Amino acid sequence: MSGIILKDLDVWFGQGANRVDAVKNANFAVPLGESFGLVGESGSGKSTILRAITGLAETWSGTIIIDGKTLGHKRDSEFYKTVQMVFQDPYASLHPRHTVDQVLSETLSLHGFDDIENRIDKLLLDVGLGPSFRFRYPHQLSGGQRQRVAIARALAPEPRILLLDEPTSALDVSVQAEILNLLTDLRAQRGLTFLMVSHDLSVVSHMCSRMAVMQNGYIVEILSVEDMRGQNASHPYTRHLLASSLGFTSSEAAQ
Amino acid sequence: MSQTDLAAPTQGTGWRAWLLSDTPTSRRHAKVASLYQSWLQFRGNPMAMFGLMILVALVLIAAFASFISPYDPFVQELGNRLQPPGAEGHILGTDSLGRDLLSRIIYGSRITLYIVTLVAIIAPLIGLFVGTVAGYAGGFLDVVLMRITDIFLAFPRLVLALAFVAALGAGIENAVLAISLTAWPPYARIARAETLTIRNSDYIHAVRLQGAGALRIITKHIWPLCISSLIIRVTLDMAGIILAAAGLGFLGLGAQPPSPEWGAMVSDGRKFILDHWWVATIPGLAIFIVSLAFNLLGDGLRDVLDPKESGE
């Protein structure tokens, strides 16, 4: 059973002469339980695909099927219970005047949960924050702690599919590893499906089993992580990405 | 930065440590602690504290006017008219009808506070509502609401207030209404500008992904962020509002005699300004001091609520 299916997805911004086609003719399918990566350079349309799925980008055409349901342009609350998203920058994704408690209790009440008190404590424990963090404001938290709160918020409706928009790119390296391990653990515990955007091939190869490589709005290649590790890319752009991620020391290996 | 500096020497003592705790234990604790830290920051600004003290004194004077004032502000004593400041029994002198100026200033503080409070509630609320709805909704609604705002902005404030008062009739309530109706457009513009920067931020996207509707997003997520810049702007505008009320009083369209409204008192004293300067000067000084206090308070609040704008 497929979790996410995209067929002929086009996403654009603006109209007429100002129209920018951010994603062109994207096709891929992610089975439930899989972790799928989207890689490419800045502006290649990776994040735009996530925004089209969540409804934040409203101008799109094609077919998006989530968990067997074809999406229209309006999303219902059932959709938000199935799909949640973690944003790139934890410094921008938490309301500056809301405590962790407010963020989580509002999310839970919007999804119609009762027993909010216990659920908040449990969510905080699940993402590795103790109850002492519950009444803090975002400015009293570090970047990694903020991202944990953002992950707790995304997990609150108990979604089956999590969209991750470069969840570690705003964090420093040691914290990146913690957050990635947390995400890996949560996925194993809850059987989540990940669709993860990153420009960092090592992150994607750590987290995902397959990935799509994007360039200028097109998906140029879909390959497995084994193929990537074995340098079995067929498209020249993918080979170029692999070569540049290997750096100077082993550049001959990319030949 | 300054919060941690201030926190350092006060660690250890009971309720202060509780207020400055980095790990609040309940919803109320978090709110109180955050308020207390803002207060500490505000207290560090002597000019703002000076402004606040004047305003607290004004509120106390207005509250206890009947106990403090030496005379009834309306009782005329024609034999004792136009006494200079320092005259026996009348510290600030008397006006053209022999009424004690000090008592009239004290009772006038009630009217000033009444005007200021009502305008400060009505105008920013209209502005906040119009601005955030226009900014968040965008499109056609934005165009309509902002053009209406532009029309109100295009009129000179006092002239529009004059027209309103002329239509509604003279009096203090109508003056408040007229000032409020002319004061809201700048607040609408500020609220709209703030909303435009907030509406595309990730934390608004995040709450939209929880299925929150526009009403909840505007009232619970956008308003709390707009309110601090509106409070600053309102406090800084307060001087202008007092002056506009005094101006309407001066022109005879605000408070009516024998009401001890400060603007009307200046107007009364105008006839004698060359020979009996104090009759107009003393209410003028009162207006000046209160306006100054609001400006100082506004500056201090800006440092606390909006560190970006204060240029630090």
Coordinates of C-alpha atoms in Angstrom, one line a residue:
Chain A
M1 CA 0.0 0.0 0.0
S2 CA 1.3 3.3 -1.0
G3 CA 1.6 6.2 1.5
I4 CA 2.3 9.0 -1.0
I5 CA 1.8 8.9 -4.7
L6 CA 2.5 11.9 -6.9
K7 CA 1.5 11.8 -10.6
D8 CA 2.4 14.5 -13.0
L9 CA 2.7 17.1 -10.2
D10 CA 3.3 20.7 -11.4
V11 CA 3.7 23.5 -8.9
W12 CA 4.1 27.1 -9.9
F13 CA 4.1 30.5 -8.3
G14 CA 2.8 33.8 -9.8
Q15 CA 0.9 34.4 -13.0
G16 CA 1.5 35.3 -16.6
A17 CA 5.0 36.7 -17.2
N18 CA 5.9 36.3 -13.6
R19 CA 5.1 32.7 -13.4
V20 CA 7.8 30.5 -12.0
D21 CA 7.5 26.8 -12.4
A22 CA 9.0 25.4 -9.3
V23 CA 8.2 21.7 -9.8
K24 CA 7.6 20.2 -13.2
N25 CA 6.1 16.8 -13.9
A26 CA 7.1 15.1 -10.6
N27 CA 6.2 11.4 -10.3
F28 CA 7.1 9.1 -7.4
A29 CA 5.5 6.7 -5.0
V30 CA 6.5 6.1 -1.4
P31 CA 5.1 2.9 0.2
L32 CA 3.8 3.2 3.8
G33 CA 6.7 2.6 6.2
E34 CA 9.4 3.7 3.8
S35 CA 11.7 6.6 4.3
F36 CA 12.2 8.5 1.0
G37 CA 14.6 11.3 0.4
L38 CA 14.4 14.3 -1.9
V39 CA 17.8 15.8 -2.7
G40 CA 19.0 18.6 -4.9
E41 CA 20.5 22.0 -4.7
S42 CA 18.7 25.1 -3.4
G43 CA 15.8 26.1 -5.6
S44 CA 15.4 22.8 -7.2
G45 CA 11.9 22.4 -5.9
K46 CA 12.4 19.9 -3.1
S47 CA 10.6 21.9 -0.4
T48 CA 7.9 23.0 -2.8
I49 CA 6.8 19.4 -3.3
L50 CA 6.3 19.2 0.5
R51 CA 4.4 22.5 0.5
A52 CA 2.1 21.3 -2.3
I53 CA 1.3 18.1 -0.4
T54 CA 0.5 20.0 2.8
G55 CA -1.6 22.6 0.9
L56 CA 0.7 25.5 1.8
A57 CA 1.4 26.0 -1.9
E58 CA -2.0 26.3 -3.5
T59 CA -1.2 26.5 -7.2
W60 CA -0.6 23.0 -8.4
S61 CA -1.9 20.5 -10.9
G62 CA -1.6 16.8 -11.2
T63 CA -2.6 14.1 -8.7
I64 CA -1.5 13.7 -5.1
I65 CA -2.7 10.5 -3.4
I66 CA -2.1 10.2 0.3
D67 CA -2.9 6.9 2.1
G68 CA -5.2 5.9 -0.7
K69 CA -7.1 9.2 -0.9
T70 CA -6.8 11.6 -3.8
L71 CA -6.4 15.2 -2.5
G72 CA -8.3 18.2 -3.7
H73 CA -7.1 21.7 -3.2
K74 CA -8.7 22.0 0.2
R75 CA -7.3 19.8 3.0
D76 CA -9.6 18.5 5.7
S77 CA -8.8 17.7 9.4
E78 CA -8.5 14.0 8.5
F79 CA -5.6 14.9 6.3
Y80 CA -3.8 16.8 9.0
K81 CA -4.2 13.8 11.3
T82 CA -2.4 11.7 8.7
V83 CA 0.3 14.0 7.5
Q84 CA 2.4 16.4 9.5
M85 CA 5.5 18.4 8.7
V86 CA 8.6 19.4 10.5
F87 CA 10.0 22.7 9.3
Q88 CA 13.6 23.6 8.4
D89 CA 14.3 26.4 10.9
P90 CA 13.3 25.7 14.5
Y91 CA 14.0 29.4 15.3
A92 CA 11.2 30.4 12.9
S93 CA 8.7 27.5 13.4
L94 CA 7.7 28.2 17.0
H95 CA 5.6 31.1 18.0
P96 CA 7.8 33.5 20.0
R97 CA 5.1 34.3 22.6
H98 CA 3.8 30.8 23.2
T99 CA 5.2 28.4 25.7
V100 CA 5.9 24.8 24.8
D101 CA 2.8 23.9 26.8
Q102 CA 0.6 26.4 24.7
V103 CA 2.0 25.0 21.4
L104 CA 1.3 21.4 22.3
S105 CA -2.1 21.9 24.1
E106 CA -3.4 24.0 21.2
T107 CA -2.4 21.3 18.7
L108 CA -4.0 18.6 20.8
S109 CA -7.2 20.5 21.3
L110 CA -7.4 21.3 17.6
H111 CA -7.3 17.6 16.8
G112 CA -10.0 16.9 19.4
F113 CA -7.9 14.9 21.9
D114 CA -8.9 14.8 25.5
D115 CA -6.5 14.0 28.4
I116 CA -4.3 16.8 27.1
E117 CA -2.2 17.1 30.3
N118 CA -0.9 13.5 30.2
R119 CA -0.4 13.6 26.4
I120 CA 1.8 16.7 26.7
D121 CA 4.0 15.1 29.3
K122 CA 4.2 11.9 27.2
L123 CA 5.0 13.8 24.0
L124 CA 7.8 15.7 25.7
L125 CA 9.3 12.5 27.0
D126 CA 9.0 10.9 23.6
V127 CA 11.2 13.6 22.0
G128 CA 13.7 13.5 24.9
L129 CA 12.6 16.6 26.8
G130 CA 11.6 16.3 30.4
P131 CA 8.6 17.9 32.0
S132 CA 10.8 20.8 33.1
F133 CA 10.7 22.1 29.5
R134 CA 6.9 22.3 29.5
F135 CA 6.4 25.9 30.5
R136 CA 9.4 27.5 28.7
Y137 CA 9.2 30.0 26.0
P138 CA 11.2 29.3 22.8
H139 CA 13.8 31.9 23.7
Q140 CA 14.6 29.7 26.8
L141 CA 15.4 26.8 24.5
S142 CA 18.4 25.9 22.4
G143 CA 18.1 25.2 18.7
G144 CA 18.1 21.4 19.2
Q145 CA 15.5 21.6 22.0
R146 CA 13.3 23.8 19.8
Q147 CA 13.5 21.3 17.0
R148 CA 12.5 18.6 19.5
V149 CA 9.4 20.7 20.4
A150 CA 8.6 21.1 16.7
I151 CA 8.9 17.3 16.3
A152 CA 6.6 16.8 19.3
R153 CA 4.1 19.2 17.8
A154 CA 4.2 17.2 14.5
L155 CA 3.7 13.9 16.4
A156 CA 0.9 15.2 18.5
P157 CA -1.9 14.2 16.1
E158 CA -0.3 10.8 15.8
P159 CA 0.3 11.0 12.0
R160 CA 1.4 8.1 9.9
I161 CA 3.3 10.2 7.4
L162 CA 5.9 12.8 8.4
L163 CA 7.3 15.4 6.0
L164 CA 10.7 16.6 7.0
D165 CA 11.9 19.8 5.4
E166 CA 15.7 19.8 6.1
P167 CA 15.0 19.2 9.8
T168 CA 18.7 19.5 10.8
S169 CA 20.2 22.1 8.4
A170 CA 19.8 25.0 10.9
L171 CA 21.5 23.0 13.7
D172 CA 25.2 22.4 14.5
V173 CA 26.7 19.1 13.7
S174 CA 26.5 17.3 17.1
V175 CA 22.9 18.4 17.5
Q176 CA 22.1 17.2 14.0
A177 CA 23.2 13.7 14.9
E178 CA 20.9 13.8 18.0
I179 CA 17.9 14.9 16.1
L180 CA 18.5 12.4 13.3
N181 CA 18.8 9.6 15.8
L182 CA 15.6 10.8 17.5
L183 CA 13.8 10.7 14.2
T184 CA 15.1 7.2 13.4
D185 CA 14.0 5.9 16.8
L186 CA 10.5 7.5 16.4
R187 CA 10.1 6.1 13.0
A188 CA 11.0 2.6 14.3
Q189 CA 8.6 2.9 17.3
R190 CA 5.6 4.3 15.4
G191 CA 6.1 2.8 12.0
L192 CA 6.1 6.3 10.4
T193 CA 6.6 7.0 6.7
F194 CA 9.2 9.7 6.1
L195 CA 9.4 12.1 3.1
M196 CA 12.6 13.9 3.8
V197 CA 14.1 16.9 2.0
S198 CA 17.8 17.5 2.3
H199 CA 20.7 18.9 0.4
D200 CA 23.0 16.7 2.5
L201 CA 23.6 13.4 0.8
S202 CA 25.1 11.9 4.0
V203 CA 22.0 12.7 6.0
V204 CA 19.7 11.2 3.3
S205 CA 21.9 8.0 3.0
H206 CA 21.7 7.7 6.8
M207 CA 17.9 8.2 7.0
C208 CA 16.4 6.9 3.8
S209 CA 16.2 3.8 1.7
R210 CA 15.5 5.5 -1.6
M211 CA 15.7 9.0 -2.9
A212 CA 14.8 11.2 -5.8
V213 CA 17.3 13.6 -7.2
M214 CA 15.9 17.0 -8.3
Q215 CA 17.4 19.6 -10.6
N216 CA 15.6 22.8 -11.8
G217 CA 12.2 21.5 -10.8
Y218 CA 12.5 18.1 -12.5
I219 CA 13.1 14.8 -10.8
V220 CA 16.1 13.5 -12.8
E221 CA 16.6 10.2 -11.2
I222 CA 15.2 7.9 -8.5
L223 CA 17.7 5.6 -7.0
S224 CA 18.3 3.4 -3.9
V225 CA 20.8 4.3 -1.3
E226 CA 22.8 1.2 -2.2
D227 CA 23.1 2.4 -5.7
M228 CA 24.2 5.8 -4.4
R229 CA 26.8 4.2 -2.2
G230 CA 28.0 2.1 -5.0
Q231 CA 28.2 5.1 -7.3
N232 CA 25.7 3.5 -9.7
A233 CA 24.0 6.7 -10.7
S234 CA 22.9 6.9 -14.3
H235 CA 22.1 10.6 -14.7
P236 CA 25.1 13.0 -15.1
Y237 CA 23.7 15.4 -12.6
T238 CA 23.4 12.7 -9.9
R239 CA 27.0 11.7 -10.6
H240 CA 28.0 15.3 -10.3
L241 CA 26.2 15.6 -6.9
L242 CA 27.9 12.4 -5.6
A243 CA 31.3 13.6 -6.7
S244 CA 30.9 17.0 -5.1
S245 CA 29.7 15.4 -1.8
L246 CA 32.7 13.2 -1.7
G247 CA 35.0 16.2 -1.6
F248 CA 38.6 16.5 -2.7
T249 CA 40.2 13.6 -1.0
S250 CA 38.4 10.8 -2.8
S251 CA 37.5 12.7 -6.0
E252 CA 39.0 10.0 -8.2
A253 CA 36.5 7.5 -6.8
A254 CA 33.8 9.4 -8.5
Q255 CA 35.2 8.9 -12.0
Chain B
M1 CA 21.3 39.3 27.6
S2 CA 20.2 41.9 30.1
Q3 CA 17.8 39.4 31.7
T4 CA 20.6 37.0 32.6
D5 CA 22.7 39.9 33.9
L6 CA 19.9 41.0 36.1
A7 CA 19.2 37.5 37.2
A8 CA 22.6 36.8 38.4
P9 CA 22.8 38.8 41.7
T10 CA 19.2 37.9 42.7
Q11 CA 19.6 34.1 42.6
G12 CA 18.8 32.4 45.9
T13 CA 16.2 34.6 47.5
G14 CA 12.8 33.0 47.7
W15 CA 10.2 34.7 45.5
R16 CA 12.7 36.3 43.2
A17 CA 14.4 33.0 42.4
W18 CA 10.9 31.7 41.7
L19 CA 10.1 34.7 39.4
L20 CA 13.4 34.4 37.6
S21 CA 13.3 30.6 37.2
D22 CA 14.3 29.3 33.8
T23 CA 12.1 26.2 34.4
P24 CA 8.6 27.4 35.2
T25 CA 6.4 24.8 36.7
S26 CA 2.9 26.0 35.7
R27 CA 1.2 28.1 33.1
R28 CA 0.7 31.0 35.5
H29 CA 4.3 30.7 36.7
A30 CA 5.6 31.0 33.1
K31 CA 3.4 34.1 32.5
V32 CA 4.3 35.9 35.7
A33 CA 8.0 35.1 35.3
S34 CA 8.0 36.6 31.8
L35 CA 6.2 39.7 33.0
Y36 CA 8.6 40.1 35.9
Q37 CA 11.6 39.9 33.5
S38 CA 10.0 42.6 31.3
W39 CA 9.5 44.7 34.4
L40 CA 13.1 44.3 35.5
Q41 CA 14.2 45.6 32.0
F42 CA 11.7 48.5 32.2
R43 CA 12.9 49.4 35.7
G44 CA 16.4 49.9 34.3
N45 CA 15.3 52.9 32.3
P46 CA 15.2 55.9 34.7
M47 CA 13.4 58.2 32.2
A48 CA 10.6 55.7 31.6
M49 CA 10.3 55.1 35.3
F50 CA 10.0 58.9 35.8
G51 CA 7.2 59.0 33.2
L52 CA 5.5 56.0 34.9
M53 CA 5.7 57.8 38.3
I54 CA 4.0 60.9 36.9
L55 CA 1.2 58.8 35.4
V56 CA 0.7 56.8 38.6
A57 CA 0.6 60.1 40.5
L58 CA -2.0 61.4 37.9
V59 CA -4.2 58.3 38.5
L60 CA -3.9 58.7 42.3
I61 CA -4.8 62.4 42.1
A62 CA -7.8 61.6 39.9
A63 CA -8.9 58.9 42.2
F64 CA -8.6 61.0 45.4
A65 CA -9.6 64.3 43.8
S66 CA -12.3 65.0 46.4
F67 CA -9.9 64.5 49.3
I68 CA -6.9 66.5 47.9
S69 CA -8.5 69.5 46.3
P70 CA -8.7 72.4 48.8
Y71 CA -11.9 73.9 47.2
D72 CA -14.9 72.9 45.1
P73 CA -13.8 73.4 41.5
F74 CA -17.1 74.9 40.5
V75 CA -17.6 77.4 43.4
Q76 CA -17.2 81.0 42.2
E77 CA -15.9 83.7 44.4
L78 CA -16.0 86.8 42.3
G79 CA -14.4 89.0 45.0
N80 CA -11.3 86.9 44.8
R81 CA -10.9 86.6 41.0
L82 CA -7.6 86.5 39.1
Q83 CA -5.5 86.0 42.2
P84 CA -1.8 85.3 41.2
P85 CA -0.1 82.0 42.2
G86 CA 0.9 82.0 45.9
A87 CA -2.0 84.2 46.9
E88 CA -3.4 83.4 50.3
G89 CA -5.3 80.2 50.3
H90 CA -4.8 79.7 46.5
I91 CA -1.4 78.1 45.8
L92 CA -1.9 78.3 42.0
G93 CA -4.1 81.3 42.0
T94 CA -7.7 81.7 40.8
D95 CA -9.3 82.2 37.4
S96 CA -11.6 84.9 36.1
L97 CA -14.6 83.7 38.1
G98 CA -12.6 83.3 41.3
R99 CA -12.4 79.5 41.1
D100 CA -9.3 77.8 42.6
L101 CA -7.0 76.8 39.8
L102 CA -5.4 73.9 41.8
S103 CA -8.7 72.3 42.5
R104 CA -9.8 72.7 38.9
I105 CA -6.5 71.1 37.7
I106 CA -7.0 68.2 40.1
Y107 CA -10.6 67.6 39.0
G108 CA -9.5 68.1 35.3
S109 CA -7.2 65.1 35.7
R110 CA -10.3 62.9 35.8
I111 CA -11.5 64.2 32.5
T112 CA -8.0 63.8 30.9
L113 CA -7.8 60.2 32.1
Y114 CA -11.3 59.5 30.9
I115 CA -10.6 60.8 27.4
V116 CA -7.2 59.0 27.2
T117 CA -8.5 55.7 28.5
L118 CA -11.5 55.6 26.1
V119 CA -9.5 56.6 23.1
A120 CA -6.7 54.2 24.0
I121 CA -9.3 51.4 24.1
I122 CA -11.4 52.3 21.0
A123 CA -8.9 53.4 18.4
P124 CA -6.3 50.6 18.7
L125 CA -9.0 48.0 18.8
I126 CA -10.6 49.2 15.5
G127 CA -7.1 49.5 14.0
L128 CA -6.0 46.1 15.2
F129 CA -9.1 44.4 13.8
V130 CA -9.1 46.2 10.4
G131 CA -5.3 45.8 10.0
T132 CA -5.0 42.1 10.9
V133 CA -8.1 41.1 8.9
A134 CA -6.9 43.0 5.8
G135 CA -3.3 41.7 6.2
Y136 CA -4.3 38.1 6.7
A137 CA -7.1 37.8 4.2
G138 CA -5.3 39.7 1.5
G139 CA -6.9 40.1 -2.0
F140 CA -10.2 42.0 -2.4
L141 CA -10.9 42.4 1.3
D142 CA -7.4 43.9 1.9
V143 CA -7.9 46.4 -0.9
V144 CA -11.3 47.5 0.3
L145 CA -10.3 47.9 4.0
M146 CA -7.0 49.6 3.3
R147 CA -8.7 52.1 0.8
I148 CA -11.2 53.0 3.6
T149 CA -8.2 53.5 5.9
D150 CA -6.5 55.7 3.3
I151 CA -9.6 57.9 3.1
F152 CA -9.6 58.4 6.8
L153 CA -5.8 59.1 6.7
A154 CA -6.2 61.7 4.0
F155 CA -8.1 64.1 6.3
P156 CA -6.3 66.3 8.7
R157 CA -7.0 64.8 12.1
L158 CA -8.3 67.9 14.0
V159 CA -10.5 69.0 11.0
L160 CA -12.1 65.6 10.7
A161 CA -12.7 65.6 14.5
L162 CA -14.2 69.0 14.2
A163 CA -16.6 67.8 11.5
F164 CA -17.6 64.8 13.7
V165 CA -18.2 67.0 16.7
A166 CA -20.1 69.5 14.6
A167 CA -22.3 66.7 13.4
L168 CA -22.7 64.9 16.7
G169 CA -22.9 67.9 19.0
A170 CA -20.3 69.3 21.4
G171 CA -19.4 67.4 24.5
I172 CA -16.8 65.2 26.0
E173 CA -18.2 61.8 24.8
N174 CA -18.5 63.1 21.2
A175 CA -15.0 64.5 21.4
V176 CA -13.7 61.0 22.5
L177 CA -15.6 59.4 19.6
A178 CA -14.3 61.9 17.1
I179 CA -10.7 61.5 18.3
S180 CA -11.0 57.7 18.2
L181 CA -12.5 57.7 14.7
T182 CA -9.6 59.8 13.4
A183 CA -6.9 58.0 15.4
W184 CA -7.4 54.4 14.2
P185 CA -6.0 54.5 10.6
P186 CA -2.3 54.5 11.6
Y187 CA -2.9 51.6 13.9
A188 CA -4.6 49.7 11.1
R189 CA -1.5 50.3 8.9
I190 CA 0.9 49.1 11.6
A191 CA -1.2 46.0 12.4
R192 CA -1.4 45.2 8.7
A193 CA 2.3 45.6 8.1
E194 CA 3.0 43.3 11.1
T195 CA 0.5 40.8 9.9
L196 CA 2.1 40.7 6.4
T197 CA 5.4 39.8 7.9
I198 CA 3.9 37.2 10.4
R199 CA 1.4 35.5 8.1
N200 CA 4.1 33.7 6.0
S201 CA 6.2 32.7 8.9
D202 CA 6.7 29.0 9.6
Y203 CA 4.9 29.1 13.0
I204 CA 1.7 30.3 11.2
H205 CA 2.2 27.6 8.6
A206 CA 2.7 25.1 11.4
V207 CA -0.6 26.0 13.1
R208 CA -2.4 25.9 9.7
L209 CA -1.1 22.4 9.3
Q210 CA -3.0 21.6 12.5
G211 CA -6.2 22.6 10.8
A212 CA -6.6 26.0 12.6
G213 CA -9.0 28.4 11.0
A214 CA -8.4 32.1 10.1
L215 CA -10.2 33.4 13.2
R216 CA -8.1 31.4 15.6
I217 CA -4.9 32.3 13.7
I218 CA -5.7 36.0 13.8
T219 CA -6.8 36.3 17.4
K220 CA -4.5 33.8 19.0
H221 CA -1.3 33.9 16.9
I222 CA -1.2 37.3 15.1
W223 CA -2.8 39.6 17.7
P224 CA -0.3 38.8 20.5
L225 CA 2.5 39.8 18.2
C226 CA 0.9 43.0 16.9
I227 CA -0.3 44.2 20.3
S228 CA 3.2 45.2 21.6
S229 CA 3.9 47.5 18.7
L230 CA 0.4 48.9 19.0
I231 CA 0.9 49.6 22.8
I232 CA 4.1 51.4 22.0
R233 CA 2.5 53.5 19.3
V234 CA -0.6 54.3 21.4
T235 CA 1.5 55.4 24.4
L236 CA 3.6 57.7 22.1
D237 CA 0.4 59.0 20.5
M238 CA -1.1 59.7 23.9
A239 CA 0.4 63.1 24.0
G240 CA -1.2 63.9 20.6
I241 CA -4.6 62.6 21.8
I242 CA -4.4 64.7 25.0
L243 CA -3.6 67.7 22.8
A244 CA -6.4 67.0 20.4
A245 CA -8.8 66.7 23.3
A246 CA -7.5 69.9 24.7
G247 CA -7.7 71.5 21.2
L248 CA -11.3 70.6 20.9
G249 CA -11.9 71.9 24.4
F250 CA -10.1 75.1 23.5
L251 CA -12.3 75.5 20.4
G252 CA -15.3 75.0 22.6
L253 CA -16.3 71.7 20.9
G254 CA -15.1 69.4 23.6
A255 CA -15.8 69.7 27.3
Q256 CA -18.3 72.4 28.0
P257 CA -18.1 75.0 30.8
P258 CA -18.0 74.9 33.7
S259 CA -16.2 71.5 33.3
P260 CA -12.6 71.9 34.4
E261 CA -11.1 70.3 31.2
W262 CA -7.6 71.5 30.8
G263 CA -8.0 72.6 27.2
A264 CA -11.1 74.6 28.0
M265 CA -9.2 76.2 30.9
V266 CA -6.5 77.3 28.6
S267 CA -9.1 78.8 26.3
D268 CA -10.7 80.7 29.3
G269 CA -7.3 82.1 30.3
R270 CA -6.5 83.3 26.7
K271 CA -8.5 86.5 27.3
F272 CA -6.3 87.5 30.2
I273 CA -3.0 86.1 29.0
L274 CA -1.1 89.4 29.0
D275 CA -2.1 90.6 32.4
H276 CA -2.9 87.3 34.2
W277 CA -0.6 84.8 32.6
W278 CA -1.1 82.0 35.1
V279 CA -4.8 81.3 34.2
A280 CA -3.8 79.9 30.8
T281 CA -0.2 78.8 31.7
I282 CA -1.0 76.4 34.6
P283 CA -3.4 74.1 32.7
G284 CA -1.0 74.3 29.8
L285 CA 1.8 73.1 32.1
A286 CA -0.4 70.2 33.3
I287 CA -1.1 69.2 29.7
F288 CA 2.6 69.4 29.0
I289 CA 3.7 67.3 31.9
V290 CA 1.2 64.5 31.3
S291 CA 2.1 64.4 27.5
L292 CA 5.8 64.3 28.4
A293 CA 5.1 61.5 30.8
F294 CA 3.3 59.4 28.2
N295 CA 6.2 60.0 25.7
L296 CA 8.8 58.8 28.2
L297 CA 6.7 55.8 29.1
G298 CA 6.3 55.0 25.4
D299 CA 10.0 55.1 24.9
G300 CA 10.7 52.8 27.8
L301 CA 8.0 50.4 26.7
R302 CA 9.5 50.3 23.2
D303 CA 12.8 49.2 24.7
V304 CA 11.1 46.4 26.6
L305 CA 8.5 45.2 24.0
D306 CA 10.3 45.8 20.8
P307 CA 14.1 45.7 21.1
K308 CA 14.5 45.8 17.3
E309 CA 12.9 49.3 16.9
S310 CA 14.7 50.9 19.8
G311 CA 18.0 50.7 17.9
E312 CA 19.9 48.8 20.5

